[in-house]
CSV table of C-alpha atoms in Angstrom, one decimal:
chain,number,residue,atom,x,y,z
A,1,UNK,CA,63.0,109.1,37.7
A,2,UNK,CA,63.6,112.9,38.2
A,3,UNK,CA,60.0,112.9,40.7
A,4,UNK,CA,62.2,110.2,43.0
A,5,UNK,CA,64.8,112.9,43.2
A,6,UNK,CA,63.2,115.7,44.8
A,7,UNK,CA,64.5,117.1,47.6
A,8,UNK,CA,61.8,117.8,50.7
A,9,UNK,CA,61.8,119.0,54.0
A,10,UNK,CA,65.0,117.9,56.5
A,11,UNK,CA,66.8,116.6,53.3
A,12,UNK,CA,63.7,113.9,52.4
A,13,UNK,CA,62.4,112.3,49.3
A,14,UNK,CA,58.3,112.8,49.3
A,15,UNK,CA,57.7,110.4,46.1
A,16,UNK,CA,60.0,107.6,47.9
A,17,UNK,CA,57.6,107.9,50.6
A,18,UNK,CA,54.6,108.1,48.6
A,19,UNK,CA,55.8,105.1,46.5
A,20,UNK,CA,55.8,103.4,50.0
A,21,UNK,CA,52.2,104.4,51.0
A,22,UNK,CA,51.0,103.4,47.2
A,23,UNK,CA,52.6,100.0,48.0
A,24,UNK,CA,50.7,99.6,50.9
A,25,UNK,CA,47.4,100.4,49.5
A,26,UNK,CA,48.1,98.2,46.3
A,27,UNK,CA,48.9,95.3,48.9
A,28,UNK,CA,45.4,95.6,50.8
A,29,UNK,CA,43.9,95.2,47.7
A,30,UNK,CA,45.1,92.8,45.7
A,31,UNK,CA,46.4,90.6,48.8
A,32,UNK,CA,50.1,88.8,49.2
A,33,UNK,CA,50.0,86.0,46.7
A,34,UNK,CA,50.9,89.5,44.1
A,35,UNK,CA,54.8,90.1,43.3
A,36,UNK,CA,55.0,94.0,44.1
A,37,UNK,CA,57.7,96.6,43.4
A,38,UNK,CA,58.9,99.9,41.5
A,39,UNK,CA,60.2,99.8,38.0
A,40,UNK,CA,63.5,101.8,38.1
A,41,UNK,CA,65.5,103.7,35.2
A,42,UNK,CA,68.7,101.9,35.2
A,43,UNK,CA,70.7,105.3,36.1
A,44,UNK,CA,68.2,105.6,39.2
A,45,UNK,CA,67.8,102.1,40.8
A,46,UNK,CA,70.9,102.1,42.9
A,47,UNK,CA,71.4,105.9,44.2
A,48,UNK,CA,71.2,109.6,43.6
A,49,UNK,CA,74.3,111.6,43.2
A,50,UNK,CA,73.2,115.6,43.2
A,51,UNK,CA,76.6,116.5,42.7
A,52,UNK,CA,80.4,116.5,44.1
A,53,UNK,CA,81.4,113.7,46.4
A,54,UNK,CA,77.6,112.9,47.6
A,55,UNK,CA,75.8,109.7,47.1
A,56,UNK,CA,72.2,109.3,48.3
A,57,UNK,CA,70.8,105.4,48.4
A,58,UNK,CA,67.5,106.6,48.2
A,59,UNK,CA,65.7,104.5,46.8
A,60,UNK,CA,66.8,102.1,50.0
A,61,UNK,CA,63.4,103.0,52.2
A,62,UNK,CA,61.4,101.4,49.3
A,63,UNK,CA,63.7,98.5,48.6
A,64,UNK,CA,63.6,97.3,51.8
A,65,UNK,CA,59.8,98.2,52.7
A,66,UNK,CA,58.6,94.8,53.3
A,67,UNK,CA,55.6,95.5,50.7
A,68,UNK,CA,58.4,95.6,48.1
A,69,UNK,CA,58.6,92.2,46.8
A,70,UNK,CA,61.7,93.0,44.7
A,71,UNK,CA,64.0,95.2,42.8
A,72,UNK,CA,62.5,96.2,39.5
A,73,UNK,CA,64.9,97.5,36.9
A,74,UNK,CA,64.5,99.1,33.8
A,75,UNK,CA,67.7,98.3,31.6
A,76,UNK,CA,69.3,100.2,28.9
A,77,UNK,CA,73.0,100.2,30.1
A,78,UNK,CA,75.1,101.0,27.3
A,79,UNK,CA,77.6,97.6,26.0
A,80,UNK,CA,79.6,99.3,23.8
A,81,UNK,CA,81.3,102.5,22.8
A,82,UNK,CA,81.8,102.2,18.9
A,83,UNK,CA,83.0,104.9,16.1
A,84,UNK,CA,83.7,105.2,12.7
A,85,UNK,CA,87.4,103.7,11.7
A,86,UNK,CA,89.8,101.4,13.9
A,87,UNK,CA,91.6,104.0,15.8
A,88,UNK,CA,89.1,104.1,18.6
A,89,UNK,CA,90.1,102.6,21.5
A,90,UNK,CA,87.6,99.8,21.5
A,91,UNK,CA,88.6,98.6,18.5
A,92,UNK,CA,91.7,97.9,19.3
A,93,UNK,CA,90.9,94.5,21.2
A,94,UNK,CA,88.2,94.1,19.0
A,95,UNK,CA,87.2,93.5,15.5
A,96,UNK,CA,83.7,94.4,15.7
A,97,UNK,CA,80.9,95.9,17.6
A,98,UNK,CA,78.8,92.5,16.9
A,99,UNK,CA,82.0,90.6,18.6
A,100,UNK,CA,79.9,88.5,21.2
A,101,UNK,CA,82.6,88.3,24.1
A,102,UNK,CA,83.3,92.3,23.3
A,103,UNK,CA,79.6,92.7,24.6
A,104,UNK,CA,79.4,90.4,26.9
A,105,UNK,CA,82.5,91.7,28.6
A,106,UNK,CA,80.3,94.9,28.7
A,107,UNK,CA,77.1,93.8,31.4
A,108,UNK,CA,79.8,94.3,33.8
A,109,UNK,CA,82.5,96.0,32.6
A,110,UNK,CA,83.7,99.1,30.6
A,111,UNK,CA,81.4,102.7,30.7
A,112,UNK,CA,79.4,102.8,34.3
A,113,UNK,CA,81.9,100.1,35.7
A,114,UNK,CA,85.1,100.6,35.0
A,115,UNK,CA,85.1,104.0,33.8
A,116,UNK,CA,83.2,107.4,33.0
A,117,UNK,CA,83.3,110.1,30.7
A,118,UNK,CA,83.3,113.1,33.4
A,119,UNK,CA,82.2,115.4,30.0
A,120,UNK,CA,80.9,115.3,26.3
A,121,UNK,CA,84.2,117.1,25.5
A,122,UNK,CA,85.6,113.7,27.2
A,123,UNK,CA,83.8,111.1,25.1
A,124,UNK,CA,84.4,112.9,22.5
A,125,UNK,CA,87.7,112.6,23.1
A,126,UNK,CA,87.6,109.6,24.6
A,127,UNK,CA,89.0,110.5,27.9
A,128,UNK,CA,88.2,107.7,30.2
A,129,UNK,CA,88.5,108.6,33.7
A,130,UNK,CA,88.5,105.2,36.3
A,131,UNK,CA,85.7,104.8,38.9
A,132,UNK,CA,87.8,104.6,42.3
A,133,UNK,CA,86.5,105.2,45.9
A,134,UNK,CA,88.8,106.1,48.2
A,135,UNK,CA,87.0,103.9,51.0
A,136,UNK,CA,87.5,100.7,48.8
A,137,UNK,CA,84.1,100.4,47.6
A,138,UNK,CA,83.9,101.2,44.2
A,139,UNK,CA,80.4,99.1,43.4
A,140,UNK,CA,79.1,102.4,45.1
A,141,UNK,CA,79.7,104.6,42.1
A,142,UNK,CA,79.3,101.8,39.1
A,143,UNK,CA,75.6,101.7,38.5
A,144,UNK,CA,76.6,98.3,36.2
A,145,UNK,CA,78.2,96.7,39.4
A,146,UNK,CA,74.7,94.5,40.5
A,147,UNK,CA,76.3,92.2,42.1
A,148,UNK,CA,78.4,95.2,44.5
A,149,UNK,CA,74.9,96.9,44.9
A,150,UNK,CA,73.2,93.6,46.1
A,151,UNK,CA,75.7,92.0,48.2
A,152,UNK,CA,76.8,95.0,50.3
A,153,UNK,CA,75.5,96.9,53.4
A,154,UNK,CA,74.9,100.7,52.0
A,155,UNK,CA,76.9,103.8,53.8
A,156,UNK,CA,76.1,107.1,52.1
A,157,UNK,CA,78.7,109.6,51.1
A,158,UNK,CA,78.4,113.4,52.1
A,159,UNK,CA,81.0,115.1,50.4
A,160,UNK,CA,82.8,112.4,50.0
A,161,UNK,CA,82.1,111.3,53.8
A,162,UNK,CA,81.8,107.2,54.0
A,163,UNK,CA,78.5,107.6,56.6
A,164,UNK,CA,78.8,105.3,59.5
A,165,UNK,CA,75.2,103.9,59.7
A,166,UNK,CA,74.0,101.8,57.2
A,167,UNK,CA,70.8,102.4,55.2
A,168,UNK,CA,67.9,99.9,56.0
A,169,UNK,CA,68.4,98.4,52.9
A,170,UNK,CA,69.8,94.3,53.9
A,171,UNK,CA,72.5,92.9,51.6
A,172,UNK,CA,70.9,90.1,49.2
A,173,UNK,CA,67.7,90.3,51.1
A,174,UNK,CA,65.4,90.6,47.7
A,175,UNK,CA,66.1,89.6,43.7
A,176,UNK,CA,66.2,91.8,41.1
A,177,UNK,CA,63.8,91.7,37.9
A,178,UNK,CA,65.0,93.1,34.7
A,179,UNK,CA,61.3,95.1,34.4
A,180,UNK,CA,62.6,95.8,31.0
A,181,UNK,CA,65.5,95.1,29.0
A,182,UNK,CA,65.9,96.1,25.7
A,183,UNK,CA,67.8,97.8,22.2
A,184,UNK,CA,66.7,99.4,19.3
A,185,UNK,CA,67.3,97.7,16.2
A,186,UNK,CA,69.7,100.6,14.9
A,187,UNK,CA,73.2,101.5,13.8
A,188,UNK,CA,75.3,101.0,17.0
A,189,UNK,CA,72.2,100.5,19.4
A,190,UNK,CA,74.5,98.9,22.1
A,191,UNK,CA,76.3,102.3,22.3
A,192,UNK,CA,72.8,104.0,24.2
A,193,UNK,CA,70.3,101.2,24.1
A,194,UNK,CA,68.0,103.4,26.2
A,195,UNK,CA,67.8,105.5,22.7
A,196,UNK,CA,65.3,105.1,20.0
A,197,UNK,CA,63.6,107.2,16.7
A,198,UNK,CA,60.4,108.7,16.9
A,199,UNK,CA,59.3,111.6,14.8
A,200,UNK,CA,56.3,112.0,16.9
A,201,UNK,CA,58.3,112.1,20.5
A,202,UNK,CA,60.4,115.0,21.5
A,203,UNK,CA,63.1,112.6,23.3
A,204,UNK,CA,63.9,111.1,19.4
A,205,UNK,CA,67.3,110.5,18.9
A,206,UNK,CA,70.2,107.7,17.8
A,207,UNK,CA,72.9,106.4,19.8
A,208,UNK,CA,76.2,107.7,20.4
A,209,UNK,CA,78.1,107.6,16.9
A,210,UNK,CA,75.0,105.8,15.0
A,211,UNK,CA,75.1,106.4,11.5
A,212,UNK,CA,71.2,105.2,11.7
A,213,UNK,CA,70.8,102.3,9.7
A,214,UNK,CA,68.6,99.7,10.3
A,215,UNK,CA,70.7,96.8,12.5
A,216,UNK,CA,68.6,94.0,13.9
A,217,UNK,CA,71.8,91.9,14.5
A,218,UNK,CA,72.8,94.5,17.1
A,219,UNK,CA,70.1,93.8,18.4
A,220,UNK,CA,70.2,90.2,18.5
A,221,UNK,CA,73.8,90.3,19.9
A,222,UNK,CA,72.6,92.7,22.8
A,223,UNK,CA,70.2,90.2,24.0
A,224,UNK,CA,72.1,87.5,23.7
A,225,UNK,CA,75.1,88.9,25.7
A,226,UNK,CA,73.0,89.8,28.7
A,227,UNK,CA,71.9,86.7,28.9
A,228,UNK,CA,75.3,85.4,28.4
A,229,UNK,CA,76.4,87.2,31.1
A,230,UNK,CA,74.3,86.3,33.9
A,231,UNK,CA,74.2,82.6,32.8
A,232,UNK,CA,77.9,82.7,33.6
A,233,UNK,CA,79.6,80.9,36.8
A,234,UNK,CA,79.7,83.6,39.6
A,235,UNK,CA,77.6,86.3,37.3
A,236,UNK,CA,74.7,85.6,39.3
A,237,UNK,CA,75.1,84.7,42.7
A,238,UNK,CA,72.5,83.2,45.1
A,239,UNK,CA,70.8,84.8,48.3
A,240,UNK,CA,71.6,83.1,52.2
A,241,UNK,CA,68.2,85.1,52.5
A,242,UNK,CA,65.6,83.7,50.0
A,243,UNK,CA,67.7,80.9,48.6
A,244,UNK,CA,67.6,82.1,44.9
A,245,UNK,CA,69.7,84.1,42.1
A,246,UNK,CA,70.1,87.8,42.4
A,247,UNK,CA,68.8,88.6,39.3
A,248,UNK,CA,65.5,86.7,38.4
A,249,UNK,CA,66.9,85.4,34.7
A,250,UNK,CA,63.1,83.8,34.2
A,251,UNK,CA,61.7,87.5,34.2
A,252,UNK,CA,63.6,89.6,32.4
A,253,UNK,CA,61.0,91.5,30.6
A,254,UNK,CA,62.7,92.4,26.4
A,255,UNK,CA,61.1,95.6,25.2
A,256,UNK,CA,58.8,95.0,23.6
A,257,UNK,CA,56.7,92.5,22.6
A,258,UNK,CA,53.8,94.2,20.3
A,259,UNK,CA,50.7,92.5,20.4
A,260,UNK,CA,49.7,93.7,17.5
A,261,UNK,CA,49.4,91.0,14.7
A,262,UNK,CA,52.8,91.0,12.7
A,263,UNK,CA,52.6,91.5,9.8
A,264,UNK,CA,50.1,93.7,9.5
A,265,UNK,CA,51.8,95.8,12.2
A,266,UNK,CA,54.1,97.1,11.2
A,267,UNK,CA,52.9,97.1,7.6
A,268,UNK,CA,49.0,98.4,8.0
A,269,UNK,CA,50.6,102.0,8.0
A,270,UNK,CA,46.9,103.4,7.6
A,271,UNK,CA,45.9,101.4,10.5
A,272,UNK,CA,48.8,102.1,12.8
A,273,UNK,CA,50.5,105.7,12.2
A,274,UNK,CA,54.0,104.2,14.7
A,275,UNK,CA,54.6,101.3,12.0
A,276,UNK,CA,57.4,103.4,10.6
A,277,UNK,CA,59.0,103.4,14.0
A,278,UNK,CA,59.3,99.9,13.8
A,279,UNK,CA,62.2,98.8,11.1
A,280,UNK,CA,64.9,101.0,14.0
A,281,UNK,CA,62.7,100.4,17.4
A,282,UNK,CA,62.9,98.4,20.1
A,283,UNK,CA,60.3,95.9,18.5
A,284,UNK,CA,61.4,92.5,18.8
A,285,UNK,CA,58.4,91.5,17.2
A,286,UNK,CA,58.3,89.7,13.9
A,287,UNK,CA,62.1,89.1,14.8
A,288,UNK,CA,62.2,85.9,17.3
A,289,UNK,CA,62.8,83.5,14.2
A,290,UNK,CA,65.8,85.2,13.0
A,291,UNK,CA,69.0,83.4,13.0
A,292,UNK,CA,72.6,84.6,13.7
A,293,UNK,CA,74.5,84.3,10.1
A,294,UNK,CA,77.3,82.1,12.3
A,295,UNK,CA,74.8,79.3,13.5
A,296,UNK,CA,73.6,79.0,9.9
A,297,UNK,CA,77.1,78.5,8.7
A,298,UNK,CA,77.6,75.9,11.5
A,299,UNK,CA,74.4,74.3,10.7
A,300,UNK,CA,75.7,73.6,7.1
A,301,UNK,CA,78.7,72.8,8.1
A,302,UNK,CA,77.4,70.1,10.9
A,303,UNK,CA,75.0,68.4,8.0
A,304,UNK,CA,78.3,67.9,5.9
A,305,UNK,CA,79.5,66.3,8.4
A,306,UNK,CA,82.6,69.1,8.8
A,307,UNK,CA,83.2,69.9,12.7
A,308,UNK,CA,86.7,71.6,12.5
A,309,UNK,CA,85.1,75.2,12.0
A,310,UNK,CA,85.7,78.8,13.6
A,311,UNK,CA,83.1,81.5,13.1
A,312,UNK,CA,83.7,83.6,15.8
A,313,UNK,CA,84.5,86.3,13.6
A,314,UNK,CA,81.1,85.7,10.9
A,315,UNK,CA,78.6,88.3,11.6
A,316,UNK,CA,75.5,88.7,10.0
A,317,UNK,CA,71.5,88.2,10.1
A,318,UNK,CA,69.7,85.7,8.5
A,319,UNK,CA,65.8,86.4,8.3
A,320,UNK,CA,65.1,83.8,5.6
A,321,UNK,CA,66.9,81.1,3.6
A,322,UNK,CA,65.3,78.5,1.4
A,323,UNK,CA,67.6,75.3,0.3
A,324,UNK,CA,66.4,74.7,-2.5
A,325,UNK,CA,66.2,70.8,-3.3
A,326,UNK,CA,69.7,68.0,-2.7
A,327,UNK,CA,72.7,70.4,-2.2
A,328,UNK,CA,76.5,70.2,-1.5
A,329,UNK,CA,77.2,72.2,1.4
A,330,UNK,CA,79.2,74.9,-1.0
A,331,UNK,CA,76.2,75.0,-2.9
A,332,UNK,CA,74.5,76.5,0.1
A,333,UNK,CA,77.5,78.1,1.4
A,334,UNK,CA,77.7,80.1,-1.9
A,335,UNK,CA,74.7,82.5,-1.6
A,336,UNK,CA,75.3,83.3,2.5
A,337,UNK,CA,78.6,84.2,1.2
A,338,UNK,CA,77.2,86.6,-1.6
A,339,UNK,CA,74.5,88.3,0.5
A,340,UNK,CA,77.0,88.8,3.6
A,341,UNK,CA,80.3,89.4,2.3
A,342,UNK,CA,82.8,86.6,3.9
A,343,UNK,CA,85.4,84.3,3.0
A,344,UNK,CA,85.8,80.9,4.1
A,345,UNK,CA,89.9,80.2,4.7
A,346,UNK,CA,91.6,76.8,5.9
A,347,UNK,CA,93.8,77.9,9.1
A,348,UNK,CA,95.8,75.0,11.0
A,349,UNK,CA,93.7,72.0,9.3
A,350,UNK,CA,90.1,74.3,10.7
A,351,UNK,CA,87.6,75.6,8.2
A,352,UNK,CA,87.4,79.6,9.3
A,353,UNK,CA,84.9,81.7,8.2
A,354,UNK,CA,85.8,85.5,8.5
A,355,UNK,CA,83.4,88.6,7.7
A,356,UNK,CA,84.9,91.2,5.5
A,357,UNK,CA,85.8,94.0,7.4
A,358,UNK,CA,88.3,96.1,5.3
A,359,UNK,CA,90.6,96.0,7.8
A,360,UNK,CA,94.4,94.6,7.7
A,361,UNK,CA,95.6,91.7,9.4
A,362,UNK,CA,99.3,92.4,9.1
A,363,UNK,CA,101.4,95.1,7.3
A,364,UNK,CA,104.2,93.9,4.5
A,365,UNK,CA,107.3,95.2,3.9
A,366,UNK,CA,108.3,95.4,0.4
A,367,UNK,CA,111.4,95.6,0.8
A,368,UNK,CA,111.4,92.3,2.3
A,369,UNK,CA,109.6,90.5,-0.6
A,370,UNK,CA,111.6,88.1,-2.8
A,371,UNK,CA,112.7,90.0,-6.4
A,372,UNK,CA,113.5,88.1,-9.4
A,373,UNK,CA,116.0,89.9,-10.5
A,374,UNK,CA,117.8,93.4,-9.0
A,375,UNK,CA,115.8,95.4,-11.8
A,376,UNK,CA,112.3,93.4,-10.7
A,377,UNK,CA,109.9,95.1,-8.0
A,378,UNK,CA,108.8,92.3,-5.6
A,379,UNK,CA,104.6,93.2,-5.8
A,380,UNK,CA,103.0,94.8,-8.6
A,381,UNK,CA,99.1,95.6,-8.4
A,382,UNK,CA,97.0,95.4,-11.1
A,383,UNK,CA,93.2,96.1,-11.7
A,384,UNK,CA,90.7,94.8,-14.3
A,385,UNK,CA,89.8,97.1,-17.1
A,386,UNK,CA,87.2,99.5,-17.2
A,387,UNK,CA,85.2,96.8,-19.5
A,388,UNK,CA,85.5,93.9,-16.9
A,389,UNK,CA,83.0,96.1,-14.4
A,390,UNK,CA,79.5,95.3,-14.9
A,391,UNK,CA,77.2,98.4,-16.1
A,392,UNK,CA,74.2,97.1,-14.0
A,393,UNK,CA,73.7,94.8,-11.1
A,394,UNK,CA,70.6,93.0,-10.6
A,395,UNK,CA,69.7,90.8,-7.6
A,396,UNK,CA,66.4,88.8,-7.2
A,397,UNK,CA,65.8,88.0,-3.2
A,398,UNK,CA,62.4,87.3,-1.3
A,399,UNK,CA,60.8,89.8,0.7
A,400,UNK,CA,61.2,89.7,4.2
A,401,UNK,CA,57.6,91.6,5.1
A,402,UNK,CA,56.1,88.6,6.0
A,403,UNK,CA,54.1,88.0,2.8
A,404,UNK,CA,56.9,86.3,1.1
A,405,UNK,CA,56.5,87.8,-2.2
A,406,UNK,CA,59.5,87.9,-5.0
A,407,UNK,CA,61.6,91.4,-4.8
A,408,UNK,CA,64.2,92.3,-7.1
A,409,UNK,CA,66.5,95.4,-7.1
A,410,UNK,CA,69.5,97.1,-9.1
A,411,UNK,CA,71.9,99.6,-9.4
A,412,UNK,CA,73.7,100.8,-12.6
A,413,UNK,CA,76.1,103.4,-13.2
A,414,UNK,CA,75.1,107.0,-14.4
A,415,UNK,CA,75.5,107.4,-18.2
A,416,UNK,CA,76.2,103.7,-19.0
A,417,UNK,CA,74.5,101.8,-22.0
A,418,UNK,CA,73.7,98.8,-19.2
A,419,UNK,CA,75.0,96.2,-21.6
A,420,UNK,CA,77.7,94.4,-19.2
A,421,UNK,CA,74.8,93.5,-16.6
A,422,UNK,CA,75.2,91.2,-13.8
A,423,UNK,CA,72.3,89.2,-12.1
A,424,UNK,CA,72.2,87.2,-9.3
A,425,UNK,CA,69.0,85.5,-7.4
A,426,UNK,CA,69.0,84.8,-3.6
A,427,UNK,CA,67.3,82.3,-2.0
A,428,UNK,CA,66.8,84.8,0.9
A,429,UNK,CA,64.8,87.1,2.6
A,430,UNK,CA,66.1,90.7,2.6
C-alpha cells in the first residue's frame, strides 16, 4: 500500500506503473484463460488522499489496464464502534455489538461512510464529523461507498478542485473480488477487523476498545453481515458492461483458511510455534461447524413444534451440544440457558428469548407504586443470606479441542470451608 503511493517525477506513481508492466508480463505467460489483478488494502483501493482537499484515483491506470481482469480488495473495514457501558453513542440504537442488523447496517454505513473521526482526540471523544463534498459526490471520500466507486466516472480533487477530465477508469466496467475478507476472533474485532495478536510481529495489537478476550461469535456475526449485506436487493448491483454483480459474492476469499490439519494445529504447539495465535486470529479454521446460539434455540423450538418465537436479541456460540437421549424441549432448553445466560419470556402470545445484558428496559418510579397502607413502602429489596451462596462451584462440560475429552472446572471463595458446593454438568463443548 504505502510503495503505490509514491510520488515520482511530473506528479507520477512508478509502482502503479510497474504493477502495469508486471501485468503484462504475467499475461504472456500464463495466457488469457487466467483472472488477473492487484490485491488492494481496503483504505487504498479507491484513492490516495496526501492531505487537505486533494484526492488522487491512482490506482485508476491499473484498474482499467485491460490486463486487469478485476478489482481485488483486501477487506477489513471496521462494522462497529463499541465501548464499555451504554452511554456510547452506538449503543443507544442498539443492544449489542453481536446485534446482526447493527452490523449489517455497517458494510455501508457508519465510520468511512457516513462519518470520520478527523482525530484520536475525536474518537475518543466520539466526535463524528459527516463526510460531505461540496460537488455532490460524497462516494468520493467514503472508501465503504462500493457501489459510488464503481458506478461513477472519476474527477480528481486538487485542493478541493472537482477536475474536469475523467480518469480512464470506466464506471462498472470490471467486478470487484473481496481478495480477502476477514476478523479476528477477539473482543470487539468488528471495531478494526484489519487488527490481530501476534507476539512475534511488530504490528500486534487489539481493536479499538477490545478488552481481548477470546470472541469467535464476533466473528461469526462479521461474516455473516457482509454477506447479508450484499445478498440484499440493490446492495449489489449488475454491470450494462459484463452483465454480472459488482462484487463477485462467489469469491470472496475469508482469511484464512489454514491448511494445516485441525486439531493438531493449533494444538501441536511443539510442531507449530503460531498455534497460540490461533484462539484470537483470523483463523476460521476448526470453526465452520459452529452454530449461532439463536438457530439452536430455534431448532428446539421448531422440533416442539413451537413457531411463535423471537431471538433476535439471543447471542451466543454454540461449538458443541449433545441431546442426550428422548427430551422435552425445556429439557434441552435448560443447559443453553445455564451456559449462556438468557431468559426465555412470553410477550404478546410469542416465546422471546432475551440474552442477559445487565442493562434496564424501563425505569420505575416508586412513588408511583401501589402502597398498602400510608405507613407501607411500595418495593422492598431483599437478598438471600450469606448461607444461601454456594462456597464452591463446579461445572463438568466437554472439551472443545477437538479430542472430545471430559473437562471440569471450579471456582470457590477465598477462605471458605467449600461445604455449600454447587455442581452442574453440560452437555457442551466449551
Amino acid at each position: 500500500m504505502a510503495l503505490t503511493t509514491i510520488r515520482g517525477e511530473g506528479d507520477s506513481y512508478p509502482a502503479v506503473t510497474a504493477l502495469r508492466d508486471l501485468a503484462r508480463d504475467v499475461r504472456g505467460i500464463l495466457g488469457p484463460e487466467v483472472k488477473l489483478s492487484y490485491a488492494a488494502d481496503w483504505t487504498e483501493y479507491h484513492g490516495h488522499q496526501p492531505g487537505g482537499a486533494t484526492k488522487r484515483f491512482h490506482l485508476d491506470p491499473l484498474w482499467a489496464d485491460p490486463e486487469i481482469d478485476f478489482i481485488g480488495i483486501d477487506n477489513y473495514m471496521p462494522l462497529s464502534d463499541w465501548r464499555d457501558g451504554w452511554d456510547h453513542l452506538d449503543a443507544q440504537d442498539h443492544r449489542s455489538i453481536y446485534d446482526l442488523d447493527y452490523l449489517t447496517g455497517n458494510v455501508a454505513g457508519g465510520e468511512g461512510y457516513d462519518w470520520f473521526y478527523h482525530s484520536p482526540e475525536a474518537r475518543a471523544a466520539q466526535i463524528r464529523t459527516p463526510i460531505t463534498d461540496g460537488d455532490g459526490e460524497p462516494w468520493v471520500w467514503r472508501y465503504k461507498d462500493l457501489k459510488g466507486w464503481w458506478g461513477n466516472p472519476h474527477h480528481e480533487r486538487i485542493d478541493g478542485v472537482r477536475q474536469s477530465d475523467p480518469t480512464a477508469w470506466q464506471p462498472g466496467s470490471k467486478p470487484i473480488r473481496f481478495t480477502e475478507l476477514g476478523c479476528a476472533a477477539v473482543d470487539r474485532g468488528t471495531n478494526q477487523p484489519n487488527k490481530f495478536l501476534d507476539p512475534k510481529s511488530s504490528e500486534s495489537s487489539l481493536p479499538y476498545h477490545s478488552r481481548g478476550h477470546r470472541d469467535e461469535l464476533i466473528q461469526m456475526q462479521y461474516l455473516r453481515a457482509m454477506h447479508r449485506h450484499f445478498a440484499a436487493p440493490g446492495a449489489n448491483p449488475v454491470s450494462e458492461i459484463y452483465g454480472g454483480p459488482m462484487l463477485d459474492t462467489g469469491r470472496m476469499l475469508v482469511w484464512a483458511w489454514d491448511l494445516r490439519p485441525y486439531p493438531w494445529f493449533p494444538g501441536l504447539s511443539q510442531v507449530w510455534s503460531d498455534g497460540a495465535n490461533w484462539a484470537r486470529g483470523h483463523w476460521i479454521t476448526g470453526r465452520t461447524a459452529h452454530r449461532d446460539l439463536a438457530s439452536v434455540v430455534a431448532e428446539i423450538c421448531a422440533e416442539a413444534g413451537v413457531s411463535k418465537i423471537d431471538t433476535s436479541q439471543l447471542f451466543g456460540l454454540v461449538r458443541g451440544y449433545v441431546a442426550q437421549g428422548a427430551q422435552s424441549a425445556r429439557a434441552l432448553l435448560q443447559p443453553l440457558m445455564l451456559a449462556h445466560g438468557f431468559d426465555a419470556v412470553e410477550r404478546g402470545g410469542r416465546l422471546v428469548f432475551r440474552s442477559r445484558d445487565g442493562r434496564a428496559d424501563a425505569l420505575l418510579d416508586p412513588e408511583s407504586l401501589v402502597r398498602v397502607s400510608p405507613e407501607t413502602p411500595g418495593n422492598e429489596i431483599a437478598r438471600d443470606g450469606a448461607g444461601a451462596l454456594p462456597d464452591r462451584v463446579r461445572l463438568g462440560y466437554v472439551e472443545a479441542n477437538g479430542t472430545g475429552e471430559a473437562g471440569s472446572v471450579e471456582a470457590a471463595l477465598p477462605g471458605q470451608a467449600g461445604l455449600h458446593v454447587e455442581a452442574a454438568e453440560l452437555p457442551m463443548a466449551l
